[in-house]
Amino acid sequence: MTNDTVLGDEVLAMAKDLVAKIEAGENEEAHAVLDEMTKVRESLLYQEIGKLTRELHTSLSSFRVDTHITDLAEKDIPDARERLRYVVSMTDEAANKTLTAVEESLPLCDSLGNRVGEISESWQRLLRREMSADEFRALSKTLASYLASSTTDVNTVKSNLNEVLMAQGFQDLTGQIIHRVIDLVEDVENNLVGLIKVAGQKVDAPTYIADEKAETTPTGPPVPGVDDSGRVSGQDEVDDLLSSLGF
Amino acid sequence: MNKDMRILIVDDFSTMRRIIKNLLRDLGFNNTEEADDGSTALPMLQKGGFDFLITDWNMPGMAGIELLKHVRADPNLSKLPVLMVTAEQKREQIIEAAEAGVNGYVVKPFTAQVLQEKIDKIFERVSG
C-alpha cells in the first residue's frame, strides 16, 4: 500500500511533467519522462517478484521440514508411547497368566506326590504280607480314588502348562512392536540432525548426553551395548564386590 | 531358620512380587506380605512384627535404598535383615547399598537357587 502511494505520487508528478512537456512541444524530454515512468514501474515490480520468490522458497523448504517434524511430534511419538504401553500391558498379562497357571499346578503336584508316597508305603506292607484284610480293603478304596483324581489333576496340570506355553507368545509380539519403536527413534534422530544442519551448526555425529545424574540414581535394567559401563555383569560379580567390601 | 517368620516383599511390579512370593512359598515361607514402594512399606514395618524385608531398589515414591536407610535409622527396625532384589547393578549402587547396611544383594534376573542361598546366608549370620 505504501508502495502504491509512493508509486501514485511519483507517477502523478511524472505524468504532470509529461503533459507539460508535450504541451510545450518538448518531444525528446517527453520521451525521457516516459522512460523514467516505465523504469519506476519495472523496478517496483521486480522488487515485489523478488520478495514473493524468496517467501515462496522459504515457505516451501520450511514446509518440507515442518510436515515431517510435525508428523513425528503429533502422530509418531504418541503412537510409540502407546506401543510401549501396550508392550508393558502385554508382558504384565503374560507374566500373570503364567504365574496363575503355576500357582494352580504346584499344589496339585504336591498332593499327587504325597498320595503316591502313602500308597507305595501301604503297597510295601502288602508285599511283605503285613496287611490285614480290613487294611487291604481300605487300600483298594484309596487306590481307586487316587486313580480317578490323578487323571483329573494331571489333565489340569497339563492344561496349565499349555497356558504357560501360550503366554510366551508375548515375546514375539512385543519384540516386533519394540523394533518399530526403535526405527522411529532412529527417524527422530536423523530429523533432529537434519534440523541442526539446516540451522547452520556443524554436526559430525550424534552424541549421547549421559542420562545418569547421580552415580546411584536408579536406571532400571541395563540394556546390553548401551548401559555396560560401570556395571557388574551378574550375581557372581555382585558377590565378589560385596566380599571385597568385607561381606 | 524359622519358616514361620513374617516377610515383607516390596516391589512396584506385582508380577515380581508374585514371583518372589511363590519362590518363598516353595522354600517353605508362607507368612509373606506385600507393598508396592518404600512409602507404603515403611509404615507397615513400623507397626512391627516383620522378621525379614525383601525390597526392590527402583520404585516410584520411596526407592528401596531410601527405605533401607529409614529402616537402619529407626531404633526398632535397625536390626531387621534386609535383602535387596533389583535390576540396578552399577558398582556405585552396590557399594552404596552395602554402606547403608544391606544384608544381601541379588540382581535381576535371578534364580530360585540364588534367592535361597542369599536368604540362608543372611540367617546363618544373623543367628550365628
mmCIF file of C-alpha atoms in Angstrom:
data_model
loop_
_atom_site.group_PDB
_atom_site.id
_atom_site.type_symbol
_atom_site.label_atom_id
_atom_site.label_comp_id
_atom_site.label_asym_id
_atom_site.label_seq_id
_atom_site.Cartn_x
_atom_site.Cartn_y
_atom_site.Cartn_z
ATOM 1 C CA MET A 1 0.000 0.000 0.000
ATOM 2 C CA THR A 2 2.850 2.305 0.838
ATOM 3 C CA ASN A 3 4.387 1.242 -2.427
ATOM 4 C CA ASP A 4 1.130 2.118 -4.163
ATOM 5 C CA THR A 5 1.115 5.607 -2.612
ATOM 6 C CA VAL A 6 4.765 6.154 -3.475
ATOM 7 C CA LEU A 7 4.086 4.882 -6.944
ATOM 8 C CA GLY A 8 0.973 7.083 -7.193
ATOM 9 C CA ASP A 9 2.718 10.282 -6.056
ATOM 10 C CA GLU A 10 5.797 9.673 -8.151
ATOM 11 C CA VAL A 11 3.870 8.702 -11.244
ATOM 12 C CA LEU A 12 1.404 11.580 -10.826
ATOM 13 C CA ALA A 13 4.274 14.054 -10.670
ATOM 14 C CA MET A 14 5.856 12.467 -13.733
ATOM 15 C CA ALA A 15 2.528 12.417 -15.587
ATOM 16 C CA LYS A 16 2.005 16.149 -14.934
ATOM 17 C CA ASP A 17 5.568 16.773 -16.108
ATOM 18 C CA LEU A 18 4.893 14.628 -19.197
ATOM 19 C CA VAL A 19 1.725 16.599 -20.092
ATOM 20 C CA ALA A 20 3.581 19.867 -19.592
ATOM 21 C CA LYS A 21 6.484 18.685 -21.827
ATOM 22 C CA ILE A 22 4.118 17.517 -24.617
ATOM 23 C CA GLU A 23 2.094 20.762 -24.498
ATOM 24 C CA ALA A 24 5.350 22.670 -24.707
ATOM 25 C CA GLY A 25 6.293 20.559 -27.717
ATOM 26 C CA GLU A 26 9.449 19.219 -25.997
ATOM 27 C CA ASN A 27 9.219 15.761 -27.574
ATOM 28 C CA GLU A 28 12.635 14.375 -26.561
ATOM 29 C CA GLU A 29 12.174 15.411 -22.941
ATOM 30 C CA ALA A 30 8.661 13.895 -23.015
ATOM 31 C CA HIS A 31 10.174 10.551 -24.149
ATOM 32 C CA ALA A 32 12.741 10.688 -21.360
ATOM 33 C CA VAL A 33 9.970 11.191 -18.788
ATOM 34 C CA LEU A 34 8.050 8.243 -20.273
ATOM 35 C CA ASP A 35 11.163 6.035 -19.989
ATOM 36 C CA GLU A 36 11.605 7.172 -16.417
ATOM 37 C CA MET A 37 7.992 6.251 -15.618
ATOM 38 C CA THR A 38 8.441 2.760 -17.056
ATOM 39 C CA LYS A 39 11.657 2.208 -15.068
ATOM 40 C CA VAL A 40 9.971 3.141 -11.805
ATOM 41 C CA ARG A 41 7.201 0.721 -12.537
ATOM 42 C CA GLU A 42 9.514 -2.114 -13.530
ATOM 43 C CA SER A 43 11.834 -1.751 -10.571
ATOM 44 C CA LEU A 44 8.899 -1.903 -8.114
ATOM 45 C CA LEU A 45 7.531 -4.905 -9.950
ATOM 46 C CA TYR A 46 10.867 -6.740 -9.830
ATOM 47 C CA GLN A 47 11.239 -5.960 -6.149
ATOM 48 C CA GLU A 48 7.821 -7.451 -5.484
ATOM 49 C CA ILE A 49 8.540 -10.529 -7.586
ATOM 50 C CA GLY A 50 11.881 -10.989 -5.825
ATOM 51 C CA LYS A 51 10.239 -10.756 -2.427
ATOM 52 C CA LEU A 52 7.495 -13.194 -3.369
ATOM 53 C CA THR A 53 10.034 -15.673 -4.750
ATOM 54 C CA ARG A 54 12.069 -15.544 -1.559
ATOM 55 C CA GLU A 55 8.974 -16.072 0.583
ATOM 56 C CA LEU A 56 7.837 -18.938 -1.567
ATOM 57 C CA HIS A 57 11.235 -20.581 -1.319
ATOM 58 C CA THR A 58 11.373 -20.186 2.455
ATOM 59 C CA SER A 59 7.873 -21.493 2.982
ATOM 60 C CA LEU A 60 8.484 -24.428 0.661
ATOM 61 C CA SER A 61 11.668 -25.529 2.396
ATOM 62 C CA SER A 62 10.367 -24.986 5.924
ATOM 63 C CA PHE A 63 7.126 -26.660 4.936
ATOM 64 C CA ARG A 64 9.066 -29.752 3.889
ATOM 65 C CA VAL A 65 10.861 -29.923 7.244
ATOM 66 C CA ASP A 66 7.791 -28.924 9.226
ATOM 67 C CA THR A 67 5.432 -31.588 7.951
ATOM 68 C CA HIS A 68 7.881 -34.329 8.851
ATOM 69 C CA ILE A 69 8.674 -32.921 12.279
ATOM 70 C CA THR A 70 5.006 -32.200 12.874
ATOM 71 C CA ASP A 71 4.109 -35.753 11.927
ATOM 72 C CA LEU A 72 6.720 -37.098 14.310
ATOM 73 C CA ALA A 73 5.603 -34.903 17.179
ATOM 74 C CA GLU A 74 1.866 -35.149 16.634
ATOM 75 C CA LYS A 75 1.479 -38.704 15.466
ATOM 76 C CA ASP A 76 4.534 -40.935 15.663
ATOM 77 C CA ILE A 77 5.756 -40.115 19.168
ATOM 78 C CA PRO A 78 2.351 -40.535 20.880
ATOM 79 C CA ASP A 79 1.974 -43.626 18.721
ATOM 80 C CA ALA A 80 5.271 -45.013 20.014
ATOM 81 C CA ARG A 81 4.278 -44.186 23.579
ATOM 82 C CA GLU A 82 1.115 -46.205 23.113
ATOM 83 C CA ARG A 83 3.045 -49.081 21.577
ATOM 84 C CA LEU A 84 5.366 -49.185 24.547
ATOM 85 C CA ARG A 85 2.429 -49.017 26.966
ATOM 86 C CA TYR A 86 0.955 -51.942 25.086
ATOM 87 C CA VAL A 87 4.213 -53.847 25.475
ATOM 88 C CA VAL A 88 4.061 -53.243 29.243
ATOM 89 C CA SER A 89 0.462 -54.440 29.480
ATOM 90 C CA MET A 90 1.173 -57.471 27.287
ATOM 91 C CA THR A 91 4.160 -58.574 29.322
ATOM 92 C CA ASP A 92 2.165 -57.987 32.505
ATOM 93 C CA GLU A 93 -0.650 -60.135 31.192
ATOM 94 C CA ALA A 94 1.692 -62.920 30.087
ATOM 95 C CA ALA A 95 3.523 -62.955 33.414
ATOM 96 C CA ASN A 96 0.263 -63.083 35.383
ATOM 97 C CA LYS A 97 -1.210 -65.791 33.173
ATOM 98 C CA THR A 98 1.919 -67.872 33.692
ATOM 99 C CA LEU A 99 2.017 -67.261 37.438
ATOM 100 C CA THR A 100 -1.649 -68.196 37.836
ATOM 101 C CA ALA A 101 -1.077 -71.469 35.984
ATOM 102 C CA VAL A 102 1.979 -72.258 38.123
ATOM 103 C CA GLU A 103 0.236 -71.345 41.386
ATOM 104 C CA GLU A 104 -2.612 -73.673 40.464
ATOM 105 C CA SER A 105 -0.359 -76.546 39.363
ATOM 106 C CA LEU A 106 2.191 -76.699 42.183
ATOM 107 C CA PRO A 107 -0.278 -77.766 44.935
ATOM 108 C CA LEU A 108 -1.702 -80.418 42.564
ATOM 109 C CA CYS A 109 1.793 -81.832 42.009
ATOM 110 C CA ASP A 110 2.403 -81.797 45.767
ATOM 111 C CA SER A 111 -0.817 -83.678 46.517
ATOM 112 C CA LEU A 112 -0.207 -86.212 43.720
ATOM 113 C CA GLY A 113 3.285 -86.839 45.105
ATOM 114 C CA ASN A 114 2.102 -87.131 48.699
ATOM 115 C CA ARG A 115 -0.633 -89.619 47.855
ATOM 116 C CA VAL A 116 1.726 -91.752 45.776
ATOM 117 C CA GLY A 117 4.038 -91.810 48.795
ATOM 118 C CA GLU A 118 1.245 -93.030 51.079
ATOM 119 C CA ILE A 119 0.061 -95.678 48.629
ATOM 120 C CA SER A 120 3.540 -97.004 47.972
ATOM 121 C CA GLU A 121 4.114 -97.365 51.726
ATOM 122 C CA SER A 122 0.909 -99.429 52.053
ATOM 123 C CA TRP A 123 1.880 -101.382 48.952
ATOM 124 C CA GLN A 124 5.214 -102.363 50.513
ATOM 125 C CA ARG A 125 3.347 -103.587 53.623
ATOM 126 C CA LEU A 126 1.033 -105.626 51.405
ATOM 127 C CA LEU A 127 4.019 -107.218 49.613
ATOM 128 C CA ARG A 128 5.549 -108.081 52.976
ATOM 129 C CA ARG A 129 2.167 -109.670 53.898
ATOM 130 C CA GLU A 130 1.843 -107.338 56.880
ATOM 131 C CA MET A 131 -1.616 -106.153 55.900
ATOM 132 C CA SER A 132 -4.911 -107.242 57.405
ATOM 133 C CA ALA A 133 -7.985 -107.853 55.239
ATOM 134 C CA ASP A 134 -9.573 -104.599 56.504
ATOM 135 C CA GLU A 135 -6.465 -102.605 55.716
ATOM 136 C CA PHE A 136 -6.346 -104.174 52.254
ATOM 137 C CA ARG A 137 -9.944 -103.113 51.586
ATOM 138 C CA ALA A 138 -9.050 -99.587 52.679
ATOM 139 C CA LEU A 139 -6.022 -99.629 50.360
ATOM 140 C CA SER A 140 -8.178 -100.725 47.410
ATOM 141 C CA LYS A 141 -10.541 -97.824 48.099
ATOM 142 C CA THR A 142 -7.655 -95.339 48.355
ATOM 143 C CA LEU A 143 -6.197 -96.687 45.111
ATOM 144 C CA ALA A 144 -9.485 -96.336 43.242
ATOM 145 C CA SER A 145 -9.977 -92.753 44.396
ATOM 146 C CA TYR A 146 -6.331 -91.932 43.636
ATOM 147 C CA LEU A 147 -6.629 -93.271 40.102
ATOM 148 C CA ALA A 148 -9.771 -91.227 39.469
ATOM 149 C CA SER A 149 -8.450 -87.953 40.932
ATOM 150 C CA SER A 150 -4.968 -88.274 39.459
ATOM 151 C CA THR A 151 -6.382 -88.338 35.922
ATOM 152 C CA THR A 152 -8.261 -85.102 36.579
ATOM 153 C CA ASP A 153 -5.281 -83.484 38.300
ATOM 154 C CA VAL A 154 -2.829 -84.469 35.556
ATOM 155 C CA ASN A 155 -5.181 -83.041 32.943
ATOM 156 C CA THR A 156 -5.422 -79.780 34.884
ATOM 157 C CA VAL A 157 -1.631 -79.558 35.203
ATOM 158 C CA LYS A 158 -1.277 -80.286 31.506
ATOM 159 C CA SER A 159 -3.747 -77.581 30.523
ATOM 160 C CA ASN A 160 -1.969 -75.126 32.851
ATOM 161 C CA LEU A 161 1.342 -75.978 31.192
ATOM 162 C CA ASN A 162 -0.242 -75.256 27.835
ATOM 163 C CA GLU A 163 -1.430 -71.945 29.253
ATOM 164 C CA VAL A 164 2.177 -71.141 30.233
ATOM 165 C CA LEU A 165 3.365 -72.182 26.785
ATOM 166 C CA MET A 166 0.835 -69.985 25.028
ATOM 167 C CA ALA A 167 1.506 -66.999 27.271
ATOM 168 C CA GLN A 168 5.099 -66.906 25.988
ATOM 169 C CA GLY A 169 3.716 -65.644 22.657
ATOM 170 C CA PHE A 170 4.125 -62.146 24.095
ATOM 171 C CA GLN A 171 7.847 -62.296 23.282
ATOM 172 C CA ASP A 172 7.292 -62.382 19.528
ATOM 173 C CA LEU A 173 4.596 -59.694 19.589
ATOM 174 C CA THR A 174 6.305 -57.270 21.924
ATOM 175 C CA GLY A 175 9.590 -57.818 20.057
ATOM 176 C CA GLN A 176 8.006 -56.680 16.830
ATOM 177 C CA ILE A 177 6.456 -53.628 18.468
ATOM 178 C CA ILE A 178 9.719 -52.648 20.104
ATOM 179 C CA HIS A 179 11.558 -52.928 16.782
ATOM 180 C CA ARG A 180 9.100 -50.479 15.262
ATOM 181 C CA VAL A 181 9.745 -48.033 18.063
ATOM 182 C CA ILE A 182 13.498 -48.415 17.552
ATOM 183 C CA ASP A 183 13.014 -47.488 13.869
ATOM 184 C CA LEU A 184 11.015 -44.426 14.888
ATOM 185 C CA VAL A 185 13.700 -43.308 17.313
ATOM 186 C CA GLU A 186 16.259 -43.548 14.512
ATOM 187 C CA ASP A 187 13.978 -41.467 12.300
ATOM 188 C CA VAL A 188 13.631 -38.804 15.002
ATOM 189 C CA GLU A 189 17.387 -38.758 15.476
ATOM 190 C CA ASN A 190 18.016 -38.270 11.745
ATOM 191 C CA ASN A 191 15.450 -35.476 11.577
ATOM 192 C CA LEU A 192 16.959 -33.679 14.530
ATOM 193 C CA VAL A 193 20.398 -33.936 12.965
ATOM 194 C CA GLY A 194 18.868 -32.560 9.731
ATOM 195 C CA LEU A 195 17.307 -29.657 11.614
ATOM 196 C CA ILE A 196 20.573 -28.801 13.306
ATOM 197 C CA LYS A 197 22.307 -28.861 9.906
ATOM 198 C CA VAL A 198 19.647 -26.537 8.461
ATOM 199 C CA ALA A 199 20.176 -24.229 11.412
ATOM 200 C CA GLY A 200 23.789 -23.950 10.306
ATOM 201 C CA GLN A 201 25.548 -25.863 13.047
ATOM 202 C CA LYS A 202 28.184 -28.369 12.094
ATOM 203 C CA VAL A 203 27.157 -31.872 13.106
ATOM 204 C CA ASP A 204 29.748 -34.640 12.974
ATOM 205 C CA ALA A 205 27.923 -37.485 14.641
ATOM 206 C CA PRO A 206 25.085 -37.735 17.105
ATOM 207 C CA THR A 207 26.471 -37.602 20.609
ATOM 208 C CA TYR A 208 24.630 -39.073 23.536
ATOM 209 C CA ILE A 209 24.240 -36.999 26.627
ATOM 210 C CA ALA A 210 24.709 -39.083 29.741
ATOM 211 C CA ASP A 211 21.312 -39.624 31.308
ATOM 212 C CA GLU A 212 22.602 -40.553 34.709
ATOM 213 C CA LYS A 213 22.590 -37.584 37.033
ATOM 214 C CA ALA A 214 23.978 -39.206 40.120
ATOM 215 C CA GLU A 215 26.037 -42.375 40.133
ATOM 216 C CA THR A 216 23.433 -44.216 42.171
ATOM 217 C CA THR A 217 20.200 -42.900 40.619
ATOM 218 C CA PRO A 218 18.173 -45.969 39.657
ATOM 219 C CA THR A 219 18.072 -46.517 35.892
ATOM 220 C CA GLY A 220 16.310 -49.853 35.590
ATOM 221 C CA PRO A 221 17.598 -52.998 33.881
ATOM 222 C CA PRO A 222 20.778 -52.297 31.918
ATOM 223 C CA VAL A 223 20.455 -52.751 28.155
ATOM 224 C CA PRO A 224 23.441 -54.655 26.728
ATOM 225 C CA GLY A 225 25.559 -52.462 24.457
ATOM 226 C CA VAL A 226 24.065 -49.265 25.860
ATOM 227 C CA ASP A 227 24.432 -49.429 29.636
ATOM 228 C CA ASP A 228 27.561 -51.560 30.024
ATOM 229 C CA SER A 229 29.929 -49.169 31.720
ATOM 230 C CA GLY A 230 30.426 -49.326 35.476
ATOM 231 C CA ARG A 231 28.056 -52.232 35.861
ATOM 232 C CA VAL A 232 28.588 -55.724 37.171
ATOM 233 C CA SER A 233 27.729 -58.465 34.719
ATOM 234 C CA GLY A 234 25.810 -60.689 37.093
ATOM 235 C CA GLN A 235 25.337 -62.159 40.557
ATOM 236 C CA ASP A 236 28.888 -63.559 40.746
ATOM 237 C CA GLU A 237 30.390 -60.108 40.325
ATOM 238 C CA VAL A 238 27.983 -58.693 42.894
ATOM 239 C CA ASP A 239 29.119 -61.350 45.338
ATOM 240 C CA ASP A 240 32.796 -60.639 44.572
ATOM 241 C CA LEU A 241 32.309 -56.909 45.022
ATOM 242 C CA LEU A 242 30.466 -57.388 48.315
ATOM 243 C CA SER A 243 33.039 -59.819 49.657
ATOM 244 C CA SER A 244 35.769 -57.328 48.753
ATOM 245 C CA LEU A 245 33.857 -54.881 50.970
ATOM 246 C CA GLY A 246 34.007 -57.361 53.821
ATOM 247 C CA PHE A 247 30.665 -59.083 53.379
ATOM 248 C CA MET B 1 15.727 -70.821 60.348
ATOM 249 C CA ASN B 2 12.168 -70.060 61.416
ATOM 250 C CA LYS B 3 9.905 -70.930 58.487
ATOM 251 C CA ASP B 4 7.023 -69.004 60.062
ATOM 252 C CA MET B 5 8.878 -65.708 60.052
ATOM 253 C CA ARG B 6 6.932 -62.753 58.655
ATOM 254 C CA ILE B 7 8.411 -61.431 55.430
ATOM 255 C CA LEU B 8 7.606 -58.137 53.665
ATOM 256 C CA ILE B 9 8.118 -58.134 49.888
ATOM 257 C CA VAL B 10 8.448 -54.631 48.367
ATOM 258 C CA ASP B 11 8.401 -54.159 44.589
ATOM 259 C CA ASP B 12 6.401 -51.832 42.341
ATOM 260 C CA PHE B 13 5.766 -54.647 39.837
ATOM 261 C CA SER B 14 3.077 -57.009 41.087
ATOM 262 C CA THR B 15 4.429 -59.788 38.853
ATOM 263 C CA MET B 16 7.819 -59.617 40.564
ATOM 264 C CA ARG B 17 6.107 -59.696 43.979
ATOM 265 C CA ARG B 18 4.224 -62.804 42.873
ATOM 266 C CA ILE B 19 7.402 -64.478 41.644
ATOM 267 C CA ILE B 20 9.209 -63.798 44.929
ATOM 268 C CA LYS B 21 6.169 -64.849 46.935
ATOM 269 C CA ASN B 22 5.935 -68.139 45.047
ATOM 270 C CA LEU B 23 9.652 -68.806 45.379
ATOM 271 C CA LEU B 24 9.434 -68.144 49.122
ATOM 272 C CA ARG B 25 6.455 -70.441 49.434
ATOM 273 C CA ASP B 26 8.438 -73.116 47.637
ATOM 274 C CA LEU B 27 11.189 -72.632 50.219
ATOM 275 C CA GLY B 28 8.619 -73.126 52.984
ATOM 276 C CA PHE B 29 7.945 -69.481 53.891
ATOM 277 C CA ASN B 30 4.215 -68.871 53.794
ATOM 278 C CA ASN B 31 3.959 -65.821 56.026
ATOM 279 C CA THR B 32 4.502 -63.057 53.480
ATOM 280 C CA GLU B 33 3.044 -59.609 52.885
ATOM 281 C CA GLU B 34 3.485 -57.169 50.034
ATOM 282 C CA ALA B 35 3.973 -53.443 49.482
ATOM 283 C CA ASP B 36 4.458 -51.563 46.221
ATOM 284 C CA ASP B 37 7.036 -48.980 47.315
ATOM 285 C CA GLY B 38 9.033 -47.695 50.256
ATOM 286 C CA SER B 39 6.433 -45.202 51.449
ATOM 287 C CA THR B 40 3.825 -47.975 51.698
ATOM 288 C CA ALA B 41 6.290 -50.409 53.223
ATOM 289 C CA LEU B 42 7.738 -48.179 55.955
ATOM 290 C CA PRO B 43 4.504 -47.735 57.992
ATOM 291 C CA MET B 44 3.873 -51.488 57.708
ATOM 292 C CA LEU B 45 7.355 -52.182 59.068
ATOM 293 C CA GLN B 46 6.967 -49.573 61.829
ATOM 294 C CA LYS B 47 3.811 -51.293 63.052
ATOM 295 C CA GLY B 48 6.122 -54.163 63.881
ATOM 296 C CA GLY B 49 6.039 -57.920 63.544
ATOM 297 C CA PHE B 50 8.230 -58.338 60.449
ATOM 298 C CA ASP B 51 11.301 -60.560 60.623
ATOM 299 C CA PHE B 52 12.700 -60.010 57.154
ATOM 300 C CA LEU B 53 12.490 -57.377 54.391
ATOM 301 C CA ILE B 54 12.991 -58.102 50.697
ATOM 302 C CA THR B 55 12.989 -54.934 48.596
ATOM 303 C CA ASP B 56 13.482 -53.700 45.050
ATOM 304 C CA TRP B 57 15.549 -50.530 44.503
ATOM 305 C CA ASN B 58 13.927 -48.640 41.619
ATOM 306 C CA MET B 59 10.377 -47.753 42.678
ATOM 307 C CA PRO B 60 8.225 -44.636 42.344
ATOM 308 C CA GLY B 61 7.603 -42.864 45.622
ATOM 309 C CA MET B 62 10.250 -44.081 48.026
ATOM 310 C CA ALA B 63 13.058 -46.101 46.445
ATOM 311 C CA GLY B 64 14.449 -49.229 48.101
ATOM 312 C CA ILE B 65 17.712 -47.548 49.117
ATOM 313 C CA GLU B 66 15.771 -44.830 50.970
ATOM 314 C CA LEU B 67 13.633 -47.475 52.643
ATOM 315 C CA LEU B 68 16.810 -49.268 53.745
ATOM 316 C CA LYS B 69 18.223 -46.028 55.201
ATOM 317 C CA HIS B 70 14.967 -45.332 57.066
ATOM 318 C CA VAL B 71 14.962 -48.865 58.437
ATOM 319 C CA ARG B 72 18.558 -48.591 59.672
ATOM 320 C CA ALA B 73 17.827 -45.188 61.230
ATOM 321 C CA ASP B 74 14.813 -46.490 63.176
ATOM 322 C CA PRO B 75 15.897 -47.943 66.542
ATOM 323 C CA ASN B 76 13.073 -50.505 66.425
ATOM 324 C CA LEU B 77 13.982 -51.709 62.945
ATOM 325 C CA SER B 78 17.727 -51.168 62.771
ATOM 326 C CA LYS B 79 18.478 -54.881 63.201
ATOM 327 C CA LEU B 80 15.933 -56.067 60.599
ATOM 328 C CA PRO B 81 17.615 -58.268 57.956
ATOM 329 C CA VAL B 82 17.209 -56.657 54.505
ATOM 330 C CA LEU B 83 17.733 -58.364 51.146
ATOM 331 C CA MET B 84 17.785 -56.165 48.063
ATOM 332 C CA VAL B 85 16.494 -57.768 44.858
ATOM 333 C CA THR B 86 16.995 -55.341 41.976
ATOM 334 C CA ALA B 87 17.973 -54.779 38.347
ATOM 335 C CA GLU B 88 20.282 -51.969 39.469
ATOM 336 C CA GLN B 89 23.806 -53.233 39.027
ATOM 337 C CA LYS B 90 26.199 -50.322 38.958
ATOM 338 C CA ARG B 91 29.193 -50.796 41.231
ATOM 339 C CA GLU B 92 28.484 -47.491 42.981
ATOM 340 C CA GLN B 93 24.962 -48.639 43.738
ATOM 341 C CA ILE B 94 26.065 -51.952 45.236
ATOM 342 C CA ILE B 95 28.635 -50.118 47.350
ATOM 343 C CA GLU B 96 26.016 -47.572 48.468
ATOM 344 C CA ALA B 97 23.636 -50.365 49.479
ATOM 345 C CA ALA B 98 26.427 -52.128 51.375
ATOM 346 C CA GLU B 99 27.330 -48.903 53.168
ATOM 347 C CA ALA B 100 23.668 -48.311 54.011
ATOM 348 C CA GLY B 101 23.671 -51.698 55.743
ATOM 349 C CA VAL B 102 22.026 -54.113 53.348
ATOM 350 C CA ASN B 103 22.391 -57.800 54.331
ATOM 351 C CA GLY B 104 22.280 -59.253 50.832
ATOM 352 C CA TYR B 105 22.080 -58.077 47.217
ATOM 353 C CA VAL B 106 20.501 -60.117 44.412
ATOM 354 C CA VAL B 107 20.446 -58.814 40.824
ATOM 355 C CA LYS B 108 17.526 -59.480 38.492
ATOM 356 C CA PRO B 109 17.000 -61.726 36.663
ATOM 357 C CA PHE B 110 17.781 -64.197 39.415
ATOM 358 C CA THR B 111 17.202 -67.881 40.057
ATOM 359 C CA ALA B 112 15.363 -69.614 42.890
ATOM 360 C CA GLN B 113 18.708 -71.078 43.951
ATOM 361 C CA VAL B 114 20.395 -67.669 44.287
ATOM 362 C CA LEU B 115 17.484 -66.365 46.348
ATOM 363 C CA GLN B 116 17.679 -69.376 48.653
ATOM 364 C CA GLU B 117 21.468 -69.071 49.030
ATOM 365 C CA LYS B 118 21.262 -65.409 49.996
ATOM 366 C CA ILE B 119 18.443 -65.987 52.480
ATOM 367 C CA ASP B 120 20.313 -68.936 54.040
ATOM 368 C CA LYS B 121 23.472 -66.839 54.296
ATOM 369 C CA ILE B 122 21.676 -63.893 55.898
ATOM 370 C CA PHE B 123 20.060 -66.038 58.585
ATOM 371 C CA GLU B 124 23.204 -68.071 59.226
ATOM 372 C CA ARG B 125 24.955 -64.815 60.025
ATOM 373 C CA VAL B 126 22.027 -63.369 61.994
ATOM 374 C CA SER B 127 21.684 -66.454 64.186
ATOM 375 C CA GLY B 128 25.427 -67.180 64.300
#
